[in-house]
């Protein structure tokens, strides 16, 4: 379970040069959620994706390092969003008009692995947020936001007090929700600045938005059935399947995942 959670919560980054395959993959029971994407070149080729062909110095200094396309994100959404895995060959033809012919380009992708089934709960500022799962199932936090988002919240409409619509979010909301709720059947927390601090200017209304899933499998291996980087074999051997009732053993696994994530 801890290995599975660490894979789900991790922010992934992948890249591929022109002529190479980009390959995205998520663990079992999750799908790809594209966060951002870039195709072009903003650093010299000797720093990233060097040319496959020898270049004279005169050619190198003409290299375009302010080159990008606006269709990169949409292309990644079309190819990979909500799939378990995806792979394709990177070249300028995929993204429409080549923004800088003669310059070798690369693709950068940022993504997360989203559970196939998840729930979302919102609590307005100073209200209590309660999460619960059915018997034999435990909470796995996917994301948490405390603050004010650009789109606002239907559950917590903002009063227009003459303040600009500025987005502000707590940097510790996810860690706190993991600490409070991971691996438990139920939990509660107040959506207050006492718990999360105040990431916004005084007087700005905030809300807490948590996305989570209920899991009844105490131990789930990542898709490649290998332990996440950074967890030693000794720690892996102690992470054996345990029942939900064995709270201390489960808590130990959750804390190991939380330490790895942070």
JSON list of C-alpha atoms in Angstrom, two decimals, residues 24-240:
[
{"chain": "A", "resi": 24, "resn": "UNK", "atom": "CA", "xyz": [4.49, 7.46, -19.99]},
{"chain": "A", "resi": 25, "resn": "UNK", "atom": "CA", "xyz": [3.23, 4.78, -17.65]},
{"chain": "A", "resi": 26, "resn": "UNK", "atom": "CA", "xyz": [1.21, 4.64, -14.43]},
{"chain": "A", "resi": 27, "resn": "UNK", "atom": "CA", "xyz": [0.68, 1.92, -11.79]},
{"chain": "A", "resi": 28, "resn": "UNK", "atom": "CA", "xyz": [-2.26, -0.49, -11.75]},
{"chain": "A", "resi": 29, "resn": "UNK", "atom": "CA", "xyz": [-5.69, 1.11, -11.15]},
{"chain": "A", "resi": 30, "resn": "UNK", "atom": "CA", "xyz": [-4.47, 4.61, -12.05]},
{"chain": "A", "resi": 31, "resn": "UNK", "atom": "CA", "xyz": [-4.40, 6.63, -15.25]},
{"chain": "A", "resi": 32, "resn": "UNK", "atom": "CA", "xyz": [-2.23, 9.41, -16.67]},
{"chain": "A", "resi": 33, "resn": "UNK", "atom": "CA", "xyz": [-3.15, 12.98, -15.78]},
{"chain": "A", "resi": 34, "resn": "UNK", "atom": "CA", "xyz": [-1.12, 15.45, -17.86]},
{"chain": "A", "resi": 35, "resn": "UNK", "atom": "CA", "xyz": [-0.12, 18.52, -15.84]},
{"chain": "A", "resi": 36, "resn": "UNK", "atom": "CA", "xyz": [2.00, 20.44, -18.35]},
{"chain": "A", "resi": 37, "resn": "UNK", "atom": "CA", "xyz": [4.00, 20.01, -21.53]},
{"chain": "A", "resi": 38, "resn": "UNK", "atom": "CA", "xyz": [6.64, 21.79, -23.62]},
{"chain": "A", "resi": 39, "resn": "UNK", "atom": "CA", "xyz": [7.97, 21.13, -27.13]},
{"chain": "A", "resi": 40, "resn": "UNK", "atom": "CA", "xyz": [10.74, 23.22, -28.66]},
{"chain": "A", "resi": 41, "resn": "UNK", "atom": "CA", "xyz": [14.13, 24.38, -27.39]},
{"chain": "A", "resi": 42, "resn": "UNK", "atom": "CA", "xyz": [15.04, 26.91, -24.71]},
{"chain": "A", "resi": 43, "resn": "UNK", "atom": "CA", "xyz": [18.55, 25.66, -23.82]},
{"chain": "A", "resi": 44, "resn": "UNK", "atom": "CA", "xyz": [21.57, 25.05, -26.08]},
{"chain": "A", "resi": 45, "resn": "UNK", "atom": "CA", "xyz": [21.96, 21.56, -27.53]},
{"chain": "A", "resi": 46, "resn": "UNK", "atom": "CA", "xyz": [25.11, 20.86, -25.54]},
{"chain": "A", "resi": 47, "resn": "UNK", "atom": "CA", "xyz": [22.96, 21.04, -22.38]},
{"chain": "A", "resi": 48, "resn": "UNK", "atom": "CA", "xyz": [20.03, 18.91, -23.55]},
{"chain": "A", "resi": 49, "resn": "UNK", "atom": "CA", "xyz": [19.41, 16.68, -26.57]},
{"chain": "A", "resi": 50, "resn": "UNK", "atom": "CA", "xyz": [22.65, 17.24, -28.52]},
{"chain": "A", "resi": 51, "resn": "UNK", "atom": "CA", "xyz": [22.50, 16.98, -32.29]},
{"chain": "A", "resi": 52, "resn": "UNK", "atom": "CA", "xyz": [23.20, 13.58, -33.81]},
{"chain": "A", "resi": 53, "resn": "UNK", "atom": "CA", "xyz": [25.25, 15.18, -36.52]},
{"chain": "A", "resi": 54, "resn": "UNK", "atom": "CA", "xyz": [28.57, 17.06, -36.22]},
{"chain": "A", "resi": 55, "resn": "UNK", "atom": "CA", "xyz": [28.14, 20.83, -36.31]},
{"chain": "A", "resi": 56, "resn": "UNK", "atom": "CA", "xyz": [30.62, 23.56, -36.90]},
{"chain": "A", "resi": 57, "resn": "UNK", "atom": "CA", "xyz": [30.80, 26.39, -34.38]},
{"chain": "A", "resi": 58, "resn": "UNK", "atom": "CA", "xyz": [29.17, 28.71, -36.91]},
{"chain": "A", "resi": 59, "resn": "UNK", "atom": "CA", "xyz": [26.16, 26.40, -37.09]},
{"chain": "A", "resi": 60, "resn": "UNK", "atom": "CA", "xyz": [25.86, 26.10, -33.32]},
{"chain": "A", "resi": 61, "resn": "UNK", "atom": "CA", "xyz": [25.68, 29.83, -32.69]},
{"chain": "A", "resi": 62, "resn": "UNK", "atom": "CA", "xyz": [22.70, 30.06, -35.07]},
{"chain": "A", "resi": 63, "resn": "UNK", "atom": "CA", "xyz": [20.73, 27.58, -33.01]},
{"chain": "A", "resi": 64, "resn": "UNK", "atom": "CA", "xyz": [17.33, 28.92, -31.93]},
{"chain": "A", "resi": 65, "resn": "UNK", "atom": "CA", "xyz": [16.98, 28.77, -28.13]},
{"chain": "A", "resi": 66, "resn": "UNK", "atom": "CA", "xyz": [13.70, 30.67, -27.95]},
{"chain": "A", "resi": 67, "resn": "UNK", "atom": "CA", "xyz": [11.60, 28.13, -29.80]},
{"chain": "A", "resi": 68, "resn": "UNK", "atom": "CA", "xyz": [8.32, 26.57, -28.66]},
{"chain": "A", "resi": 69, "resn": "UNK", "atom": "CA", "xyz": [4.91, 25.47, -29.95]},
{"chain": "A", "resi": 70, "resn": "UNK", "atom": "CA", "xyz": [1.55, 26.22, -28.41]},
{"chain": "A", "resi": 71, "resn": "UNK", "atom": "CA", "xyz": [0.01, 22.85, -29.29]},
{"chain": "A", "resi": 72, "resn": "UNK", "atom": "CA", "xyz": [2.23, 20.73, -27.06]},
{"chain": "A", "resi": 73, "resn": "UNK", "atom": "CA", "xyz": [-0.17, 20.41, -24.12]},
{"chain": "A", "resi": 74, "resn": "UNK", "atom": "CA", "xyz": [-3.19, 19.60, -26.30]},
{"chain": "A", "resi": 75, "resn": "UNK", "atom": "CA", "xyz": [-1.20, 16.95, -28.17]},
{"chain": "A", "resi": 76, "resn": "UNK", "atom": "CA", "xyz": [-0.20, 15.26, -24.90]},
{"chain": "A", "resi": 77, "resn": "UNK", "atom": "CA", "xyz": [-3.81, 15.37, -23.70]},
{"chain": "A", "resi": 78, "resn": "UNK", "atom": "CA", "xyz": [-4.96, 13.78, -26.96]},
{"chain": "A", "resi": 79, "resn": "UNK", "atom": "CA", "xyz": [-2.34, 11.04, -26.87]},
{"chain": "A", "resi": 80, "resn": "UNK", "atom": "CA", "xyz": [-2.08, 10.15, -23.17]},
{"chain": "A", "resi": 81, "resn": "UNK", "atom": "CA", "xyz": [-4.76, 11.66, -20.91]},
{"chain": "A", "resi": 82, "resn": "UNK", "atom": "CA", "xyz": [-6.75, 9.05, -18.91]},
{"chain": "A", "resi": 83, "resn": "UNK", "atom": "CA", "xyz": [-4.74, 6.13, -20.29]},
{"chain": "A", "resi": 84, "resn": "UNK", "atom": "CA", "xyz": [-2.69, 3.64, -18.29]},
{"chain": "A", "resi": 85, "resn": "UNK", "atom": "CA", "xyz": [0.29, 4.08, -20.63]},
{"chain": "A", "resi": 86, "resn": "UNK", "atom": "CA", "xyz": [1.17, 5.74, -23.92]},
{"chain": "A", "resi": 87, "resn": "UNK", "atom": "CA", "xyz": [4.14, 5.88, -26.26]},
{"chain": "A", "resi": 88, "resn": "UNK", "atom": "CA", "xyz": [4.87, 7.76, -29.48]},
{"chain": "A", "resi": 89, "resn": "UNK", "atom": "CA", "xyz": [7.74, 9.03, -31.59]},
{"chain": "A", "resi": 90, "resn": "UNK", "atom": "CA", "xyz": [8.64, 12.70, -31.04]},
{"chain": "A", "resi": 91, "resn": "UNK", "atom": "CA", "xyz": [9.06, 14.91, -34.10]},
{"chain": "A", "resi": 92, "resn": "UNK", "atom": "CA", "xyz": [7.93, 18.35, -35.23]},
{"chain": "A", "resi": 93, "resn": "UNK", "atom": "CA", "xyz": [5.23, 16.98, -37.56]},
{"chain": "A", "resi": 94, "resn": "UNK", "atom": "CA", "xyz": [3.17, 15.90, -34.53]},
{"chain": "A", "resi": 95, "resn": "UNK", "atom": "CA", "xyz": [2.79, 19.49, -33.34]},
{"chain": "A", "resi": 96, "resn": "UNK", "atom": "CA", "xyz": [1.89, 21.24, -36.58]},
{"chain": "A", "resi": 97, "resn": "UNK", "atom": "CA", "xyz": [4.12, 23.91, -38.09]},
{"chain": "A", "resi": 98, "resn": "UNK", "atom": "CA", "xyz": [7.80, 23.61, -37.18]},
{"chain": "A", "resi": 99, "resn": "UNK", "atom": "CA", "xyz": [8.60, 26.77, -35.15]},
{"chain": "A", "resi": 100, "resn": "UNK", "atom": "CA", "xyz": [12.33, 26.60, -35.81]},
{"chain": "A", "resi": 101, "resn": "UNK", "atom": "CA", "xyz": [13.41, 24.49, -38.83]},
{"chain": "A", "resi": 102, "resn": "UNK", "atom": "CA", "xyz": [16.99, 23.29, -38.58]},
{"chain": "A", "resi": 103, "resn": "UNK", "atom": "CA", "xyz": [17.02, 23.36, -34.77]},
{"chain": "A", "resi": 104, "resn": "UNK", "atom": "CA", "xyz": [16.77, 20.08, -32.89]},
{"chain": "A", "resi": 105, "resn": "UNK", "atom": "CA", "xyz": [13.89, 20.12, -30.41]},
{"chain": "A", "resi": 106, "resn": "UNK", "atom": "CA", "xyz": [12.70, 18.10, -27.43]},
{"chain": "A", "resi": 107, "resn": "UNK", "atom": "CA", "xyz": [9.52, 17.28, -25.53]},
{"chain": "A", "resi": 108, "resn": "UNK", "atom": "CA", "xyz": [9.14, 17.78, -21.77]},
{"chain": "A", "resi": 109, "resn": "UNK", "atom": "CA", "xyz": [6.10, 16.32, -20.00]},
{"chain": "A", "resi": 110, "resn": "UNK", "atom": "CA", "xyz": [4.91, 16.64, -16.42]},
{"chain": "A", "resi": 111, "resn": "UNK", "atom": "CA", "xyz": [2.19, 14.26, -15.25]},
{"chain": "A", "resi": 112, "resn": "UNK", "atom": "CA", "xyz": [0.63, 12.49, -12.29]},
{"chain": "A", "resi": 113, "resn": "UNK", "atom": "CA", "xyz": [-1.10, 9.13, -11.89]},
{"chain": "A", "resi": 114, "resn": "UNK", "atom": "CA", "xyz": [-4.76, 9.57, -10.95]},
{"chain": "A", "resi": 115, "resn": "UNK", "atom": "CA", "xyz": [-6.78, 6.77, -9.31]},
{"chain": "A", "resi": 116, "resn": "UNK", "atom": "CA", "xyz": [-9.46, 5.35, -11.60]},
{"chain": "A", "resi": 117, "resn": "UNK", "atom": "CA", "xyz": [-12.09, 5.92, -8.92]},
{"chain": "A", "resi": 118, "resn": "UNK", "atom": "CA", "xyz": [-11.80, 8.93, -6.65]},
{"chain": "A", "resi": 119, "resn": "UNK", "atom": "CA", "xyz": [-13.93, 11.28, -4.60]},
{"chain": "A", "resi": 120, "resn": "UNK", "atom": "CA", "xyz": [-13.78, 15.02, -4.11]},
{"chain": "A", "resi": 121, "resn": "UNK", "atom": "CA", "xyz": [-14.84, 16.92, -0.99]},
{"chain": "A", "resi": 122, "resn": "UNK", "atom": "CA", "xyz": [-14.85, 20.64, -0.30]},
{"chain": "A", "resi": 123, "resn": "UNK", "atom": "CA", "xyz": [-15.13, 22.53, 2.98]},
{"chain": "A", "resi": 124, "resn": "UNK", "atom": "CA", "xyz": [-15.48, 26.30, 3.21]},
{"chain": "A", "resi": 125, "resn": "UNK", "atom": "CA", "xyz": [-13.17, 28.23, 5.52]},
{"chain": "A", "resi": 126, "resn": "UNK", "atom": "CA", "xyz": [-13.73, 27.39, 9.22]},
{"chain": "A", "resi": 127, "resn": "UNK", "atom": "CA", "xyz": [-16.01, 24.44, 8.38]},
{"chain": "A", "resi": 128, "resn": "UNK", "atom": "CA", "xyz": [-15.07, 20.86, 9.22]},
{"chain": "A", "resi": 129, "resn": "UNK", "atom": "CA", "xyz": [-14.13, 18.45, 6.42]},
{"chain": "A", "resi": 130, "resn": "UNK", "atom": "CA", "xyz": [-14.96, 14.80, 7.07]},
{"chain": "A", "resi": 131, "resn": "UNK", "atom": "CA", "xyz": [-13.65, 11.89, 4.99]},
{"chain": "A", "resi": 132, "resn": "UNK", "atom": "CA", "xyz": [-14.76, 8.29, 5.44]},
{"chain": "A", "resi": 133, "resn": "UNK", "atom": "CA", "xyz": [-14.55, 4.93, 3.72]},
{"chain": "A", "resi": 134, "resn": "UNK", "atom": "CA", "xyz": [-16.58, 1.75, 4.05]},
{"chain": "A", "resi": 135, "resn": "UNK", "atom": "CA", "xyz": [-15.55, -1.03, 6.39]},
{"chain": "A", "resi": 136, "resn": "UNK", "atom": "CA", "xyz": [-12.25, -2.73, 5.46]},
{"chain": "A", "resi": 137, "resn": "UNK", "atom": "CA", "xyz": [-11.31, 0.21, 3.21]},
{"chain": "A", "resi": 138, "resn": "UNK", "atom": "CA", "xyz": [-8.85, 3.01, 3.97]},
{"chain": "A", "resi": 139, "resn": "UNK", "atom": "CA", "xyz": [-8.33, 6.58, 2.76]},
{"chain": "A", "resi": 140, "resn": "UNK", "atom": "CA", "xyz": [-5.63, 7.41, 0.21]},
{"chain": "A", "resi": 141, "resn": "UNK", "atom": "CA", "xyz": [-5.20, 11.15, -0.36]},
{"chain": "A", "resi": 142, "resn": "UNK", "atom": "CA", "xyz": [-4.52, 12.12, -3.97]},
{"chain": "A", "resi": 143, "resn": "UNK", "atom": "CA", "xyz": [-4.42, 15.92, -3.74]},
{"chain": "A", "resi": 144, "resn": "UNK", "atom": "CA", "xyz": [-5.32, 18.72, -1.33]},
{"chain": "A", "resi": 145, "resn": "UNK", "atom": "CA", "xyz": [-5.66, 22.48, -1.85]},
{"chain": "A", "resi": 146, "resn": "UNK", "atom": "CA", "xyz": [-6.29, 25.07, 0.85]},
{"chain": "A", "resi": 147, "resn": "UNK", "atom": "CA", "xyz": [-6.60, 28.66, -0.27]},
{"chain": "A", "resi": 148, "resn": "UNK", "atom": "CA", "xyz": [-8.26, 30.41, -3.17]},
{"chain": "A", "resi": 149, "resn": "UNK", "atom": "CA", "xyz": [-8.23, 29.06, -6.71]},
{"chain": "A", "resi": 150, "resn": "UNK", "atom": "CA", "xyz": [-8.74, 31.09, -9.88]},
{"chain": "A", "resi": 151, "resn": "UNK", "atom": "CA", "xyz": [-11.93, 29.25, -10.77]},
{"chain": "A", "resi": 152, "resn": "UNK", "atom": "CA", "xyz": [-13.31, 29.51, -7.23]},
{"chain": "A", "resi": 153, "resn": "UNK", "atom": "CA", "xyz": [-15.59, 26.90, -5.68]},
{"chain": "A", "resi": 154, "resn": "UNK", "atom": "CA", "xyz": [-19.27, 26.27, -6.38]},
{"chain": "A", "resi": 155, "resn": "UNK", "atom": "CA", "xyz": [-19.70, 24.99, -2.81]},
{"chain": "A", "resi": 156, "resn": "UNK", "atom": "CA", "xyz": [-18.05, 28.10, -1.32]},
{"chain": "A", "resi": 157, "resn": "UNK", "atom": "CA", "xyz": [-18.95, 31.14, -3.46]},
{"chain": "A", "resi": 158, "resn": "UNK", "atom": "CA", "xyz": [-16.72, 34.11, -2.73]},
{"chain": "A", "resi": 159, "resn": "UNK", "atom": "CA", "xyz": [-18.22, 37.37, -1.55]},
{"chain": "A", "resi": 160, "resn": "UNK", "atom": "CA", "xyz": [-17.09, 40.26, -3.66]},
{"chain": "A", "resi": 161, "resn": "UNK", "atom": "CA", "xyz": [-15.36, 42.54, -1.18]},
{"chain": "A", "resi": 162, "resn": "UNK", "atom": "CA", "xyz": [-13.60, 44.56, -3.84]},
{"chain": "A", "resi": 163, "resn": "UNK", "atom": "CA", "xyz": [-10.50, 42.32, -3.73]},
{"chain": "A", "resi": 164, "resn": "UNK", "atom": "CA", "xyz": [-8.91, 41.06, -6.96]},
{"chain": "A", "resi": 165, "resn": "UNK", "atom": "CA", "xyz": [-9.23, 37.38, -7.91]},
{"chain": "A", "resi": 166, "resn": "UNK", "atom": "CA", "xyz": [-5.75, 36.32, -6.84]},
{"chain": "A", "resi": 167, "resn": "UNK", "atom": "CA", "xyz": [-4.90, 32.62, -6.61]},
{"chain": "A", "resi": 168, "resn": "UNK", "atom": "CA", "xyz": [-3.19, 31.62, -3.36]},
{"chain": "A", "resi": 169, "resn": "UNK", "atom": "CA", "xyz": [-2.62, 28.11, -2.00]},
{"chain": "A", "resi": 170, "resn": "UNK", "atom": "CA", "xyz": [-1.02, 26.57, 1.08]},
{"chain": "A", "resi": 171, "resn": "UNK", "atom": "CA", "xyz": [2.25, 24.77, 0.36]},
{"chain": "A", "resi": 172, "resn": "UNK", "atom": "CA", "xyz": [1.67, 22.25, 3.16]},
{"chain": "A", "resi": 173, "resn": "UNK", "atom": "CA", "xyz": [-1.97, 21.23, 2.58]},
{"chain": "A", "resi": 174, "resn": "UNK", "atom": "CA", "xyz": [-1.14, 17.90, 0.92]},
{"chain": "A", "resi": 175, "resn": "UNK", "atom": "CA", "xyz": [1.41, 16.91, 3.58]},
{"chain": "A", "resi": 176, "resn": "UNK", "atom": "CA", "xyz": [-1.02, 17.75, 6.38]},
{"chain": "A", "resi": 177, "resn": "UNK", "atom": "CA", "xyz": [-3.86, 15.76, 4.83]},
{"chain": "A", "resi": 178, "resn": "UNK", "atom": "CA", "xyz": [-1.54, 12.79, 4.35]},
{"chain": "A", "resi": 179, "resn": "UNK", "atom": "CA", "xyz": [-0.50, 12.99, 7.99]},
{"chain": "A", "resi": 180, "resn": "UNK", "atom": "CA", "xyz": [-4.09, 13.25, 9.25]},
{"chain": "A", "resi": 181, "resn": "UNK", "atom": "CA", "xyz": [-5.96, 10.87, 6.98]},
{"chain": "A", "resi": 182, "resn": "UNK", "atom": "CA", "xyz": [-3.75, 8.38, 5.12]},
{"chain": "A", "resi": 183, "resn": "UNK", "atom": "CA", "xyz": [-4.56, 4.77, 5.96]},
{"chain": "A", "resi": 184, "resn": "UNK", "atom": "CA", "xyz": [-7.54, 5.60, 8.18]},
{"chain": "A", "resi": 185, "resn": "UNK", "atom": "CA", "xyz": [-11.18, 4.61, 7.74]},
{"chain": "A", "resi": 186, "resn": "UNK", "atom": "CA", "xyz": [-12.31, 8.12, 8.62]},
{"chain": "A", "resi": 187, "resn": "UNK", "atom": "CA", "xyz": [-10.83, 11.47, 9.61]},
{"chain": "A", "resi": 188, "resn": "UNK", "atom": "CA", "xyz": [-11.84, 15.09, 10.06]},
{"chain": "A", "resi": 189, "resn": "UNK", "atom": "CA", "xyz": [-10.07, 18.44, 9.93]},
{"chain": "A", "resi": 190, "resn": "UNK", "atom": "CA", "xyz": [-11.12, 22.09, 10.04]},
{"chain": "A", "resi": 191, "resn": "UNK", "atom": "CA", "xyz": [-10.53, 24.14, 6.89]},
{"chain": "A", "resi": 192, "resn": "UNK", "atom": "CA", "xyz": [-8.93, 26.88, 8.96]},
{"chain": "A", "resi": 193, "resn": "UNK", "atom": "CA", "xyz": [-5.82, 29.02, 8.96]},
{"chain": "A", "resi": 194, "resn": "UNK", "atom": "CA", "xyz": [-5.04, 27.50, 12.38]},
{"chain": "A", "resi": 195, "resn": "UNK", "atom": "CA", "xyz": [-4.48, 24.15, 10.67]},
{"chain": "A", "resi": 196, "resn": "UNK", "atom": "CA", "xyz": [-3.05, 25.23, 7.31]},
{"chain": "A", "resi": 197, "resn": "UNK", "atom": "CA", "xyz": [-1.70, 28.73, 7.89]},
{"chain": "A", "resi": 198, "resn": "UNK", "atom": "CA", "xyz": [-2.89, 31.63, 5.78]},
{"chain": "A", "resi": 199, "resn": "UNK", "atom": "CA", "xyz": [-1.46, 31.59, 2.22]},
{"chain": "A", "resi": 200, "resn": "UNK", "atom": "CA", "xyz": [-3.58, 34.60, 1.17]},
{"chain": "A", "resi": 201, "resn": "UNK", "atom": "CA", "xyz": [-3.90, 38.25, 2.00]},
{"chain": "A", "resi": 202, "resn": "UNK", "atom": "CA", "xyz": [-5.98, 38.99, 5.13]},
{"chain": "A", "resi": 203, "resn": "UNK", "atom": "CA", "xyz": [-9.72, 38.96, 4.45]},
{"chain": "A", "resi": 204, "resn": "UNK", "atom": "CA", "xyz": [-9.61, 36.66, 1.40]},
{"chain": "A", "resi": 205, "resn": "UNK", "atom": "CA", "xyz": [-12.04, 33.75, 1.70]},
{"chain": "A", "resi": 206, "resn": "UNK", "atom": "CA", "xyz": [-10.51, 30.31, 1.34]},
{"chain": "A", "resi": 207, "resn": "UNK", "atom": "CA", "xyz": [-11.67, 26.72, 1.00]},
{"chain": "A", "resi": 208, "resn": "UNK", "atom": "CA", "xyz": [-10.24, 23.21, 1.35]},
{"chain": "A", "resi": 209, "resn": "UNK", "atom": "CA", "xyz": [-10.58, 20.84, -1.61]},
{"chain": "A", "resi": 210, "resn": "UNK", "atom": "CA", "xyz": [-9.45, 17.22, -1.14]},
{"chain": "A", "resi": 211, "resn": "UNK", "atom": "CA", "xyz": [-9.43, 14.45, -3.75]},
{"chain": "A", "resi": 212, "resn": "UNK", "atom": "CA", "xyz": [-9.08, 10.96, -2.32]},
{"chain": "A", "resi": 213, "resn": "UNK", "atom": "CA", "xyz": [-9.88, 7.33, -2.98]},
{"chain": "A", "resi": 214, "resn": "UNK", "atom": "CA", "xyz": [-10.88, 4.42, -0.76]},
{"chain": "A", "resi": 215, "resn": "UNK", "atom": "CA", "xyz": [-8.67, 1.38, -1.14]},
{"chain": "A", "resi": 216, "resn": "UNK", "atom": "CA", "xyz": [-9.25, -2.12, 0.22]},
{"chain": "A", "resi": 217, "resn": "UNK", "atom": "CA", "xyz": [-5.88, -3.51, -0.87]},
{"chain": "A", "resi": 218, "resn": "UNK", "atom": "CA", "xyz": [-3.26, -3.04, 1.86]},
{"chain": "A", "resi": 219, "resn": "UNK", "atom": "CA", "xyz": [-0.37, -3.85, -0.48]},
{"chain": "A", "resi": 220, "resn": "UNK", "atom": "CA", "xyz": [-0.34, -2.90, -4.16]},
{"chain": "A", "resi": 221, "resn": "UNK", "atom": "CA", "xyz": [2.84, -3.03, -6.20]},
{"chain": "A", "resi": 222, "resn": "UNK", "atom": "CA", "xyz": [3.61, -0.41, -8.87]},
{"chain": "A", "resi": 223, "resn": "UNK", "atom": "CA", "xyz": [3.16, -1.48, -12.46]},
{"chain": "A", "resi": 224, "resn": "UNK", "atom": "CA", "xyz": [6.76, -2.67, -12.86]},
{"chain": "A", "resi": 225, "resn": "UNK", "atom": "CA", "xyz": [6.61, -4.53, -9.52]},
{"chain": "A", "resi": 226, "resn": "UNK", "atom": "CA", "xyz": [9.74, -2.86, -8.25]},
{"chain": "A", "resi": 227, "resn": "UNK", "atom": "CA", "xyz": [10.13, -0.70, -5.16]},
{"chain": "A", "resi": 228, "resn": "UNK", "atom": "CA", "xyz": [10.18, 3.08, -5.58]},
{"chain": "A", "resi": 229, "resn": "UNK", "atom": "CA", "xyz": [13.65, 4.72, -5.78]},
{"chain": "A", "resi": 230, "resn": "UNK", "atom": "CA", "xyz": [14.92, 5.81, -2.41]},
{"chain": "A", "resi": 231, "resn": "UNK", "atom": "CA", "xyz": [13.42, 2.91, -0.40]},
{"chain": "A", "resi": 232, "resn": "UNK", "atom": "CA", "xyz": [16.13, 0.46, 0.57]},
{"chain": "A", "resi": 233, "resn": "UNK", "atom": "CA", "xyz": [15.70, -3.29, 0.39]},
{"chain": "A", "resi": 234, "resn": "UNK", "atom": "CA", "xyz": [15.69, -3.47, 4.19]},
{"chain": "A", "resi": 235, "resn": "UNK", "atom": "CA", "xyz": [12.71, -1.13, 4.43]},
{"chain": "A", "resi": 236, "resn": "UNK", "atom": "CA", "xyz": [11.00, -2.96, 1.58]},
{"chain": "A", "resi": 237, "resn": "UNK", "atom": "CA", "xyz": [11.24, -6.30, 3.37]},
{"chain": "A", "resi": 238, "resn": "UNK", "atom": "CA", "xyz": [9.37, -4.87, 6.37]},
{"chain": "A", "resi": 239, "resn": "UNK", "atom": "CA", "xyz": [6.48, -3.67, 4.23]},
{"chain": "A", "resi": 240, "resn": "UNK", "atom": "CA", "xyz": [4.49, -6.89, 4.25]}
]
